[in-house]
Amino acid sequence: MMISYLRIGLQVFLLNACFLLNAQVGINTQNPQATLDVNGTARVTVLPVESTSDITVTGLTGGEQLNLTELGANIIFVNNEAVIRPVSRTTGQIDLGIITPDATNGNTRSIHVLDPQLGEGEANDLATFVTCINYAGANYEIGGIKGGTEGRRLTLFFSDSSKNVSLMLESTTVPDASQRITFPVSKPFFGISGTGSIELVYDADAGADGAGRWLVLKVQG
C-alpha cells in the first residue's frame, strides 16, 4: 500500500512539474495564448529582446487603432502601421574646430569617423539638419559617420564659403563598415566647394556585406 501511495505521489509531482514548465499566465483572460497574456493595459519598463520579431502587440483602442508602440531600431507602430520614427525639425551643430583630426595633409584634415552626436540623449539626437562650424582654417575629408539607425535622416550643412569638404565613399579608413558612406554609382567622394549641404539616410542592410551604410540622397554646393 505504501508503494502505491508513493507511486501516485510521484506521478502527481511529475504532472505538476510538466504543467509548470509549460505554464501560460493570463491576466483578465481564461485562455492565455502566450507565456504572459494580458487582456488590458500593460507597461513594461525594460524589454530585453533579441529582435523585433519577439514582440507581439494585439488589441485595439476604442477608435479601432493600436496605441503608439516602440519596436526598437527607430521603428514605431502607430495607427495600425509600422513606420520609421519621425525626427523633429530641431537643428543642431557640430564644431569641427574642436575635433582632433586623424590625419593632416597640407591644408586638408581627415576625420575618419565623424560623431554628430545622434545617440539618445546626445546633443543632436532629434536633429535632422546639422550645421558644421568653425573649420575656416582647413579643408576637411570625412570618411564615415557614427550613430546610424534604420531610416535615420541627416543633412550636414557646411557653412564656410572659403573651404571645401569631402565625404569619402566606402572609405577603408573606417574600420566599422556600418559607419561608411556609399552611393549607387561608384566614385571616390562627394565634395562641397564652399557653402552647401549633403543629405543622407541610413540603411541598416546596405553594403555588399549587409552591415549597413549611410546613403547619399542629395548634394548641393
mmCIF file with all atom_site columns, C-alpha atoms in Angstrom, residues 53-212:
data_model
loop_
_atom_site.group_PDB
_atom_site.id
_atom_site.type_symbol
_atom_site.label_atom_id
_atom_site.label_alt_id
_atom_site.label_comp_id
_atom_site.label_asym_id
_atom_site.label_entity_id
_atom_site.label_seq_id
_atom_site.pdbx_PDB_ins_code
_atom_site.Cartn_x
_atom_site.Cartn_y
_atom_site.Cartn_z
_atom_site.occupancy
_atom_site.B_iso_or_equiv
_atom_site.pdbx_formal_charge
_atom_site.auth_seq_id
_atom_site.auth_comp_id
_atom_site.auth_asym_id
_atom_site.auth_atom_id
_atom_site.pdbx_PDB_model_num
ATOM 1   C CA . SER A 1 53  ? 10.009  39.585 -34.072 1.00 0.00 ? 53  SER A CA 1
ATOM 2   C CA . ASP A 1 54  ? 9.984   38.705 -30.363 1.00 0.00 ? 54  ASP A CA 1
ATOM 3   C CA . ILE A 1 55  ? 7.346   41.396 -29.722 1.00 0.00 ? 55  ILE A CA 1
ATOM 4   C CA . THR A 1 56  ? 3.652   40.739 -30.380 1.00 0.00 ? 56  THR A CA 1
ATOM 5   C CA . VAL A 1 57  ? 1.154   43.551 -29.836 1.00 0.00 ? 57  VAL A CA 1
ATOM 6   C CA . THR A 1 58  ? -2.596  42.852 -30.038 1.00 0.00 ? 58  THR A CA 1
ATOM 7   C CA . GLY A 1 59  ? -5.734  44.666 -29.008 1.00 0.00 ? 59  GLY A CA 1
ATOM 8   C CA . LEU A 1 60  ? -7.472  47.764 -30.280 1.00 0.00 ? 60  LEU A CA 1
ATOM 9   C CA . THR A 1 61  ? -8.264  51.083 -28.693 1.00 0.00 ? 61  THR A CA 1
ATOM 10  C CA . GLY A 1 62  ? -11.800 52.458 -28.687 1.00 0.00 ? 62  GLY A CA 1
ATOM 11  C CA . GLY A 1 63  ? -11.014 54.080 -32.038 1.00 0.00 ? 63  GLY A CA 1
ATOM 12  C CA . GLU A 1 64  ? -10.065 50.720 -33.558 1.00 0.00 ? 64  GLU A CA 1
ATOM 13  C CA . GLN A 1 65  ? -6.371  51.651 -33.596 1.00 0.00 ? 65  GLN A CA 1
ATOM 14  C CA . LEU A 1 66  ? -3.296  50.386 -31.792 1.00 0.00 ? 66  LEU A CA 1
ATOM 15  C CA . ASN A 1 67  ? -1.646  52.842 -29.468 1.00 0.00 ? 67  ASN A CA 1
ATOM 16  C CA . LEU A 1 68  ? 1.884   54.056 -30.176 1.00 0.00 ? 68  LEU A CA 1
ATOM 17  C CA . THR A 1 69  ? 4.258   51.145 -29.639 1.00 0.00 ? 69  THR A CA 1
ATOM 18  C CA . GLU A 1 70  ? 8.057   51.271 -29.654 1.00 0.00 ? 70  GLU A CA 1
ATOM 19  C CA . LEU A 1 71  ? 9.592   48.363 -31.593 1.00 0.00 ? 71  LEU A CA 1
ATOM 20  C CA . GLY A 1 72  ? 13.221  49.467 -31.463 1.00 0.00 ? 72  GLY A CA 1
ATOM 21  C CA . ALA A 1 73  ? 15.580  50.079 -34.413 1.00 0.00 ? 73  ALA A CA 1
ATOM 22  C CA . ASN A 1 74  ? 13.981  53.535 -34.867 1.00 0.00 ? 74  ASN A CA 1
ATOM 23  C CA . ILE A 1 75  ? 10.638  51.859 -35.766 1.00 0.00 ? 75  ILE A CA 1
ATOM 24  C CA . ILE A 1 76  ? 7.292   52.600 -34.142 1.00 0.00 ? 76  ILE A CA 1
ATOM 25  C CA . PHE A 1 77  ? 3.850   51.052 -34.575 1.00 0.00 ? 77  PHE A CA 1
ATOM 26  C CA . VAL A 1 78  ? 1.156   53.716 -34.659 1.00 0.00 ? 78  VAL A CA 1
ATOM 27  C CA . ASN A 1 79  ? -2.366  53.776 -36.095 1.00 0.00 ? 79  ASN A CA 1
ATOM 28  C CA . ASN A 1 80  ? -2.091  50.117 -37.119 1.00 0.00 ? 80  ASN A CA 1
ATOM 29  C CA . GLU A 1 81  ? 1.022   50.768 -39.233 1.00 0.00 ? 81  GLU A CA 1
ATOM 30  C CA . ALA A 1 82  ? 4.743   50.212 -38.676 1.00 0.00 ? 82  ALA A CA 1
ATOM 31  C CA . VAL A 1 83  ? 6.633   53.366 -39.637 1.00 0.00 ? 83  VAL A CA 1
ATOM 32  C CA . ILE A 1 84  ? 10.053  54.944 -39.200 1.00 0.00 ? 84  ILE A CA 1
ATOM 33  C CA . ARG A 1 85  ? 10.087  57.194 -36.149 1.00 0.00 ? 85  ARG A CA 1
ATOM 34  C CA . PRO A 1 86  ? 9.742   60.823 -37.257 1.00 0.00 ? 86  PRO A CA 1
ATOM 35  C CA . VAL A 1 87  ? 12.598  63.091 -36.249 1.00 0.00 ? 87  VAL A CA 1
ATOM 36  C CA . SER A 1 88  ? 11.823  66.646 -35.217 1.00 0.00 ? 88  SER A CA 1
ATOM 37  C CA . ARG A 1 89  ? 12.805  69.757 -37.155 1.00 0.00 ? 89  ARG A CA 1
ATOM 38  C CA . THR A 1 90  ? 15.320  70.576 -34.440 1.00 0.00 ? 90  THR A CA 1
ATOM 39  C CA . THR A 1 91  ? 18.589  71.854 -35.898 1.00 0.00 ? 91  THR A CA 1
ATOM 40  C CA . GLY A 1 92  ? 21.985  71.071 -34.460 1.00 0.00 ? 92  GLY A CA 1
ATOM 41  C CA . GLN A 1 93  ? 25.662  71.941 -34.738 1.00 0.00 ? 93  GLN A CA 1
ATOM 42  C CA . ILE A 1 94  ? 28.999  70.147 -34.989 1.00 0.00 ? 94  ILE A CA 1
ATOM 43  C CA . ASP A 1 95  ? 32.090  72.133 -34.043 1.00 0.00 ? 95  ASP A CA 1
ATOM 44  C CA . LEU A 1 96  ? 34.752  70.742 -36.382 1.00 0.00 ? 96  LEU A CA 1
ATOM 45  C CA . GLY A 1 97  ? 37.283  73.119 -34.908 1.00 0.00 ? 97  GLY A CA 1
ATOM 46  C CA . ILE A 1 98  ? 37.481  71.203 -31.619 1.00 0.00 ? 98  ILE A CA 1
ATOM 47  C CA . ILE A 1 99  ? 37.863  67.752 -33.231 1.00 0.00 ? 99  ILE A CA 1
ATOM 48  C CA . THR A 1 100 ? 41.413  66.425 -33.397 1.00 0.00 ? 100 THR A CA 1
ATOM 49  C CA . PRO A 1 101 ? 41.947  65.190 -36.978 1.00 0.00 ? 101 PRO A CA 1
ATOM 50  C CA . ASP A 1 102 ? 43.070  61.603 -37.580 1.00 0.00 ? 102 ASP A CA 1
ATOM 51  C CA . ALA A 1 103 ? 45.433  62.771 -40.309 1.00 0.00 ? 103 ALA A CA 1
ATOM 52  C CA . THR A 1 104 ? 46.661  66.034 -41.849 1.00 0.00 ? 104 THR A CA 1
ATOM 53  C CA . ASN A 1 105 ? 47.953  66.530 -45.390 1.00 0.00 ? 105 ASN A CA 1
ATOM 54  C CA . GLY A 1 106 ? 48.929  70.111 -46.040 1.00 0.00 ? 106 GLY A CA 1
ATOM 55  C CA . ASN A 1 107 ? 45.801  72.198 -45.507 1.00 0.00 ? 107 ASN A CA 1
ATOM 56  C CA . THR A 1 108 ? 43.488  69.180 -45.519 1.00 0.00 ? 108 THR A CA 1
ATOM 57  C CA . ARG A 1 109 ? 42.415  67.479 -42.305 1.00 0.00 ? 109 ARG A CA 1
ATOM 58  C CA . SER A 1 110 ? 40.923  63.981 -42.261 1.00 0.00 ? 110 SER A CA 1
ATOM 59  C CA . ILE A 1 111 ? 38.303  62.764 -39.797 1.00 0.00 ? 111 ILE A CA 1
ATOM 60  C CA . HIS A 1 112 ? 37.920  59.013 -40.224 1.00 0.00 ? 112 HIS A CA 1
ATOM 61  C CA . VAL A 1 113 ? 34.593  58.797 -38.345 1.00 0.00 ? 113 VAL A CA 1
ATOM 62  C CA . LEU A 1 114 ? 32.571  61.921 -37.581 1.00 0.00 ? 114 LEU A CA 1
ATOM 63  C CA . ASP A 1 115 ? 30.485  61.747 -34.424 1.00 0.00 ? 115 ASP A CA 1
ATOM 64  C CA . PRO A 1 116 ? 27.488  64.077 -34.940 1.00 0.00 ? 116 PRO A CA 1
ATOM 65  C CA . GLN A 1 117 ? 26.071  63.182 -31.504 1.00 0.00 ? 117 GLN A CA 1
ATOM 66  C CA . LEU A 1 118 ? 22.944  61.431 -32.809 1.00 0.00 ? 118 LEU A CA 1
ATOM 67  C CA . GLY A 1 119 ? 22.563  58.938 -29.947 1.00 0.00 ? 119 GLY A CA 1
ATOM 68  C CA . GLU A 1 120 ? 19.687  59.050 -27.484 1.00 0.00 ? 120 GLU A CA 1
ATOM 69  C CA . GLY A 1 121 ? 20.202  61.914 -25.054 1.00 0.00 ? 121 GLY A CA 1
ATOM 70  C CA . GLU A 1 122 ? 23.090  63.390 -27.063 1.00 0.00 ? 122 GLU A CA 1
ATOM 71  C CA . ALA A 1 123 ? 23.200  66.929 -28.418 1.00 0.00 ? 123 ALA A CA 1
ATOM 72  C CA . ASN A 1 124 ? 21.708  66.175 -31.859 1.00 0.00 ? 124 ASN A CA 1
ATOM 73  C CA . ASP A 1 125 ? 19.532  63.137 -31.152 1.00 0.00 ? 125 ASP A CA 1
ATOM 74  C CA . LEU A 1 126 ? 16.410  64.907 -32.507 1.00 0.00 ? 126 LEU A CA 1
ATOM 75  C CA . ALA A 1 127 ? 18.106  66.941 -35.235 1.00 0.00 ? 127 ALA A CA 1
ATOM 76  C CA . THR A 1 128 ? 17.875  66.184 -38.945 1.00 0.00 ? 128 THR A CA 1
ATOM 77  C CA . PHE A 1 129 ? 19.697  69.349 -40.052 1.00 0.00 ? 129 PHE A CA 1
ATOM 78  C CA . VAL A 1 130 ? 23.156  69.778 -38.552 1.00 0.00 ? 130 VAL A CA 1
ATOM 79  C CA . THR A 1 131 ? 25.469  72.692 -39.344 1.00 0.00 ? 131 THR A CA 1
ATOM 80  C CA . CYS A 1 132 ? 29.227  72.142 -39.334 1.00 0.00 ? 132 CYS A CA 1
ATOM 81  C CA . ILE A 1 133 ? 31.016  75.198 -37.921 1.00 0.00 ? 133 ILE A CA 1
ATOM 82  C CA . ASN A 1 134 ? 34.499  76.522 -37.058 1.00 0.00 ? 134 ASN A CA 1
ATOM 83  C CA . TYR A 1 135 ? 36.568  74.914 -39.798 1.00 0.00 ? 135 TYR A CA 1
ATOM 84  C CA . ALA A 1 136 ? 37.816  78.091 -41.529 1.00 0.00 ? 136 ALA A CA 1
ATOM 85  C CA . GLY A 1 137 ? 41.437  77.039 -41.039 1.00 0.00 ? 137 GLY A CA 1
ATOM 86  C CA . ALA A 1 138 ? 41.399  73.970 -43.290 1.00 0.00 ? 138 ALA A CA 1
ATOM 87  C CA . ASN A 1 139 ? 39.624  71.777 -45.814 1.00 0.00 ? 139 ASN A CA 1
ATOM 88  C CA . TYR A 1 140 ? 38.153  68.536 -44.449 1.00 0.00 ? 140 TYR A CA 1
ATOM 89  C CA . GLU A 1 141 ? 37.741  64.930 -45.535 1.00 0.00 ? 141 GLU A CA 1
ATOM 90  C CA . ILE A 1 142 ? 35.194  62.802 -43.645 1.00 0.00 ? 142 ILE A CA 1
ATOM 91  C CA . GLY A 1 143 ? 35.337  59.017 -44.008 1.00 0.00 ? 143 GLY A CA 1
ATOM 92  C CA . GLY A 1 144 ? 32.329  57.817 -42.021 1.00 0.00 ? 144 GLY A CA 1
ATOM 93  C CA . ILE A 1 145 ? 29.567  58.879 -39.659 1.00 0.00 ? 145 ILE A CA 1
ATOM 94  C CA . LYS A 1 146 ? 28.696  57.448 -36.258 1.00 0.00 ? 146 LYS A CA 1
ATOM 95  C CA . GLY A 1 147 ? 25.188  56.871 -34.919 1.00 0.00 ? 147 GLY A CA 1
ATOM 96  C CA . GLY A 1 148 ? 23.281  55.416 -37.878 1.00 0.00 ? 148 GLY A CA 1
ATOM 97  C CA . THR A 1 149 ? 19.946  53.666 -37.213 1.00 0.00 ? 149 THR A CA 1
ATOM 98  C CA . GLU A 1 150 ? 17.449  52.345 -39.761 1.00 0.00 ? 150 GLU A CA 1
ATOM 99  C CA . GLY A 1 151 ? 15.721  55.218 -41.566 1.00 0.00 ? 151 GLY A CA 1
ATOM 100 C CA . ARG A 1 152 ? 17.694  57.949 -39.780 1.00 0.00 ? 152 ARG A CA 1
ATOM 101 C CA . ARG A 1 153 ? 17.927  61.032 -41.993 1.00 0.00 ? 153 ARG A CA 1
ATOM 102 C CA . LEU A 1 154 ? 20.709  63.574 -41.673 1.00 0.00 ? 154 LEU A CA 1
ATOM 103 C CA . THR A 1 155 ? 21.554  66.727 -43.598 1.00 0.00 ? 155 THR A CA 1
ATOM 104 C CA . LEU A 1 156 ? 25.044  68.094 -42.999 1.00 0.00 ? 156 LEU A CA 1
ATOM 105 C CA . PHE A 1 157 ? 25.301  71.802 -43.830 1.00 0.00 ? 157 PHE A CA 1
ATOM 106 C CA . PHE A 1 158 ? 28.773  73.280 -44.378 1.00 0.00 ? 158 PHE A CA 1
ATOM 107 C CA . SER A 1 159 ? 28.758  76.975 -43.663 1.00 0.00 ? 159 SER A CA 1
ATOM 108 C CA . ASP A 1 160 ? 32.213  78.213 -44.675 1.00 0.00 ? 160 ASP A CA 1
ATOM 109 C CA . SER A 1 161 ? 32.210  79.611 -48.216 1.00 0.00 ? 161 SER A CA 1
ATOM 110 C CA . SER A 1 162 ? 36.020  79.591 -48.473 1.00 0.00 ? 162 SER A CA 1
ATOM 111 C CA . LYS A 1 163 ? 36.715  75.906 -47.709 1.00 0.00 ? 163 LYS A CA 1
ATOM 112 C CA . ASN A 1 164 ? 35.982  72.522 -49.231 1.00 0.00 ? 164 ASN A CA 1
ATOM 113 C CA . VAL A 1 165 ? 34.588  69.435 -47.518 1.00 0.00 ? 165 VAL A CA 1
ATOM 114 C CA . SER A 1 166 ? 34.622  65.912 -48.983 1.00 0.00 ? 166 SER A CA 1
ATOM 115 C CA . LEU A 1 167 ? 32.687  62.858 -47.832 1.00 0.00 ? 167 LEU A CA 1
ATOM 116 C CA . MET A 1 168 ? 34.730  59.808 -48.795 1.00 0.00 ? 168 MET A CA 1
ATOM 117 C CA . LEU A 1 169 ? 32.728  56.840 -50.129 1.00 0.00 ? 169 LEU A CA 1
ATOM 118 C CA . GLU A 1 170 ? 33.396  53.294 -48.904 1.00 0.00 ? 170 GLU A CA 1
ATOM 119 C CA . SER A 1 171 ? 36.492  54.569 -47.141 1.00 0.00 ? 171 SER A CA 1
ATOM 120 C CA . THR A 1 172 ? 38.797  51.822 -45.849 1.00 0.00 ? 172 THR A CA 1
ATOM 121 C CA . THR A 1 173 ? 39.993  54.204 -43.133 1.00 0.00 ? 173 THR A CA 1
ATOM 122 C CA . VAL A 1 174 ? 36.659  53.486 -41.391 1.00 0.00 ? 174 VAL A CA 1
ATOM 123 C CA . PRO A 1 175 ? 37.166  50.173 -39.529 1.00 0.00 ? 175 PRO A CA 1
ATOM 124 C CA . ASP A 1 176 ? 33.457  49.691 -38.778 1.00 0.00 ? 176 ASP A CA 1
ATOM 125 C CA . ALA A 1 177 ? 31.835  49.156 -42.183 1.00 0.00 ? 177 ALA A CA 1
ATOM 126 C CA . SER A 1 178 ? 28.411  50.108 -40.782 1.00 0.00 ? 178 SER A CA 1
ATOM 127 C CA . GLN A 1 179 ? 29.663  53.694 -40.380 1.00 0.00 ? 179 GLN A CA 1
ATOM 128 C CA . ARG A 1 180 ? 30.745  54.102 -44.002 1.00 0.00 ? 180 ARG A CA 1
ATOM 129 C CA . ILE A 1 181 ? 29.110  56.312 -46.616 1.00 0.00 ? 181 ILE A CA 1
ATOM 130 C CA . THR A 1 182 ? 28.069  54.955 -50.018 1.00 0.00 ? 182 THR A CA 1
ATOM 131 C CA . PHE A 1 183 ? 26.322  55.785 -53.278 1.00 0.00 ? 183 PHE A CA 1
ATOM 132 C CA . PRO A 1 184 ? 24.895  53.529 -56.034 1.00 0.00 ? 184 PRO A CA 1
ATOM 133 C CA . VAL A 1 185 ? 27.344  54.886 -58.631 1.00 0.00 ? 185 VAL A CA 1
ATOM 134 C CA . SER A 1 186 ? 30.983  54.083 -57.949 1.00 0.00 ? 186 SER A CA 1
ATOM 135 C CA . LYS A 1 187 ? 33.020  57.223 -57.212 1.00 0.00 ? 187 LYS A CA 1
ATOM 136 C CA . PRO A 1 188 ? 35.611  58.108 -54.567 1.00 0.00 ? 188 PRO A CA 1
ATOM 137 C CA . PHE A 1 189 ? 33.877  61.011 -52.815 1.00 0.00 ? 189 PHE A CA 1
ATOM 138 C CA . PHE A 1 190 ? 31.234  63.733 -52.797 1.00 0.00 ? 190 PHE A CA 1
ATOM 139 C CA . GLY A 1 191 ? 32.611  67.228 -52.368 1.00 0.00 ? 191 GLY A CA 1
ATOM 140 C CA . ILE A 1 192 ? 31.175  70.540 -51.247 1.00 0.00 ? 192 ILE A CA 1
ATOM 141 C CA . SER A 1 193 ? 33.010  73.579 -52.577 1.00 0.00 ? 193 SER A CA 1
ATOM 142 C CA . GLY A 1 194 ? 32.183  76.418 -50.222 1.00 0.00 ? 194 GLY A CA 1
ATOM 143 C CA . THR A 1 195 ? 28.716  76.643 -48.683 1.00 0.00 ? 195 THR A CA 1
ATOM 144 C CA . GLY A 1 196 ? 26.486  73.638 -49.307 1.00 0.00 ? 196 GLY A CA 1
ATOM 145 C CA . SER A 1 197 ? 24.886  70.530 -47.872 1.00 0.00 ? 197 SER A CA 1
ATOM 146 C CA . ILE A 1 198 ? 24.782  66.745 -48.192 1.00 0.00 ? 198 ILE A CA 1
ATOM 147 C CA . GLU A 1 199 ? 21.590  64.855 -47.326 1.00 0.00 ? 199 GLU A CA 1
ATOM 148 C CA . LEU A 1 200 ? 21.889  61.236 -46.181 1.00 0.00 ? 200 LEU A CA 1
ATOM 149 C CA . VAL A 1 201 ? 19.709  58.413 -44.911 1.00 0.00 ? 201 VAL A CA 1
ATOM 150 C CA . TYR A 1 202 ? 20.824  55.309 -43.040 1.00 0.00 ? 202 TYR A CA 1
ATOM 151 C CA . ASP A 1 203 ? 20.020  51.833 -44.393 1.00 0.00 ? 203 ASP A CA 1
ATOM 152 C CA . ALA A 1 204 ? 20.793  49.107 -41.848 1.00 0.00 ? 204 ALA A CA 1
ATOM 153 C CA . ASP A 1 205 ? 21.112  46.428 -44.573 1.00 0.00 ? 205 ASP A CA 1
ATOM 154 C CA . ALA A 1 206 ? 23.099  48.372 -47.164 1.00 0.00 ? 206 ALA A CA 1
ATOM 155 C CA . GLY A 1 207 ? 26.546  47.463 -48.417 1.00 0.00 ? 207 GLY A CA 1
ATOM 156 C CA . ALA A 1 208 ? 27.902  44.310 -50.034 1.00 0.00 ? 208 ALA A CA 1
ATOM 157 C CA . ASP A 1 209 ? 28.483  42.944 -46.527 1.00 0.00 ? 209 ASP A CA 1
ATOM 158 C CA . GLY A 1 210 ? 24.964  43.870 -45.323 1.00 0.00 ? 210 GLY A CA 1
ATOM 159 C CA . ALA A 1 211 ? 26.451  45.737 -42.363 1.00 0.00 ? 211 ALA A CA 1
ATOM 160 C CA . GLY A 1 212 ? 24.591  48.974 -43.097 1.00 0.00 ? 212 GLY A CA 1
#
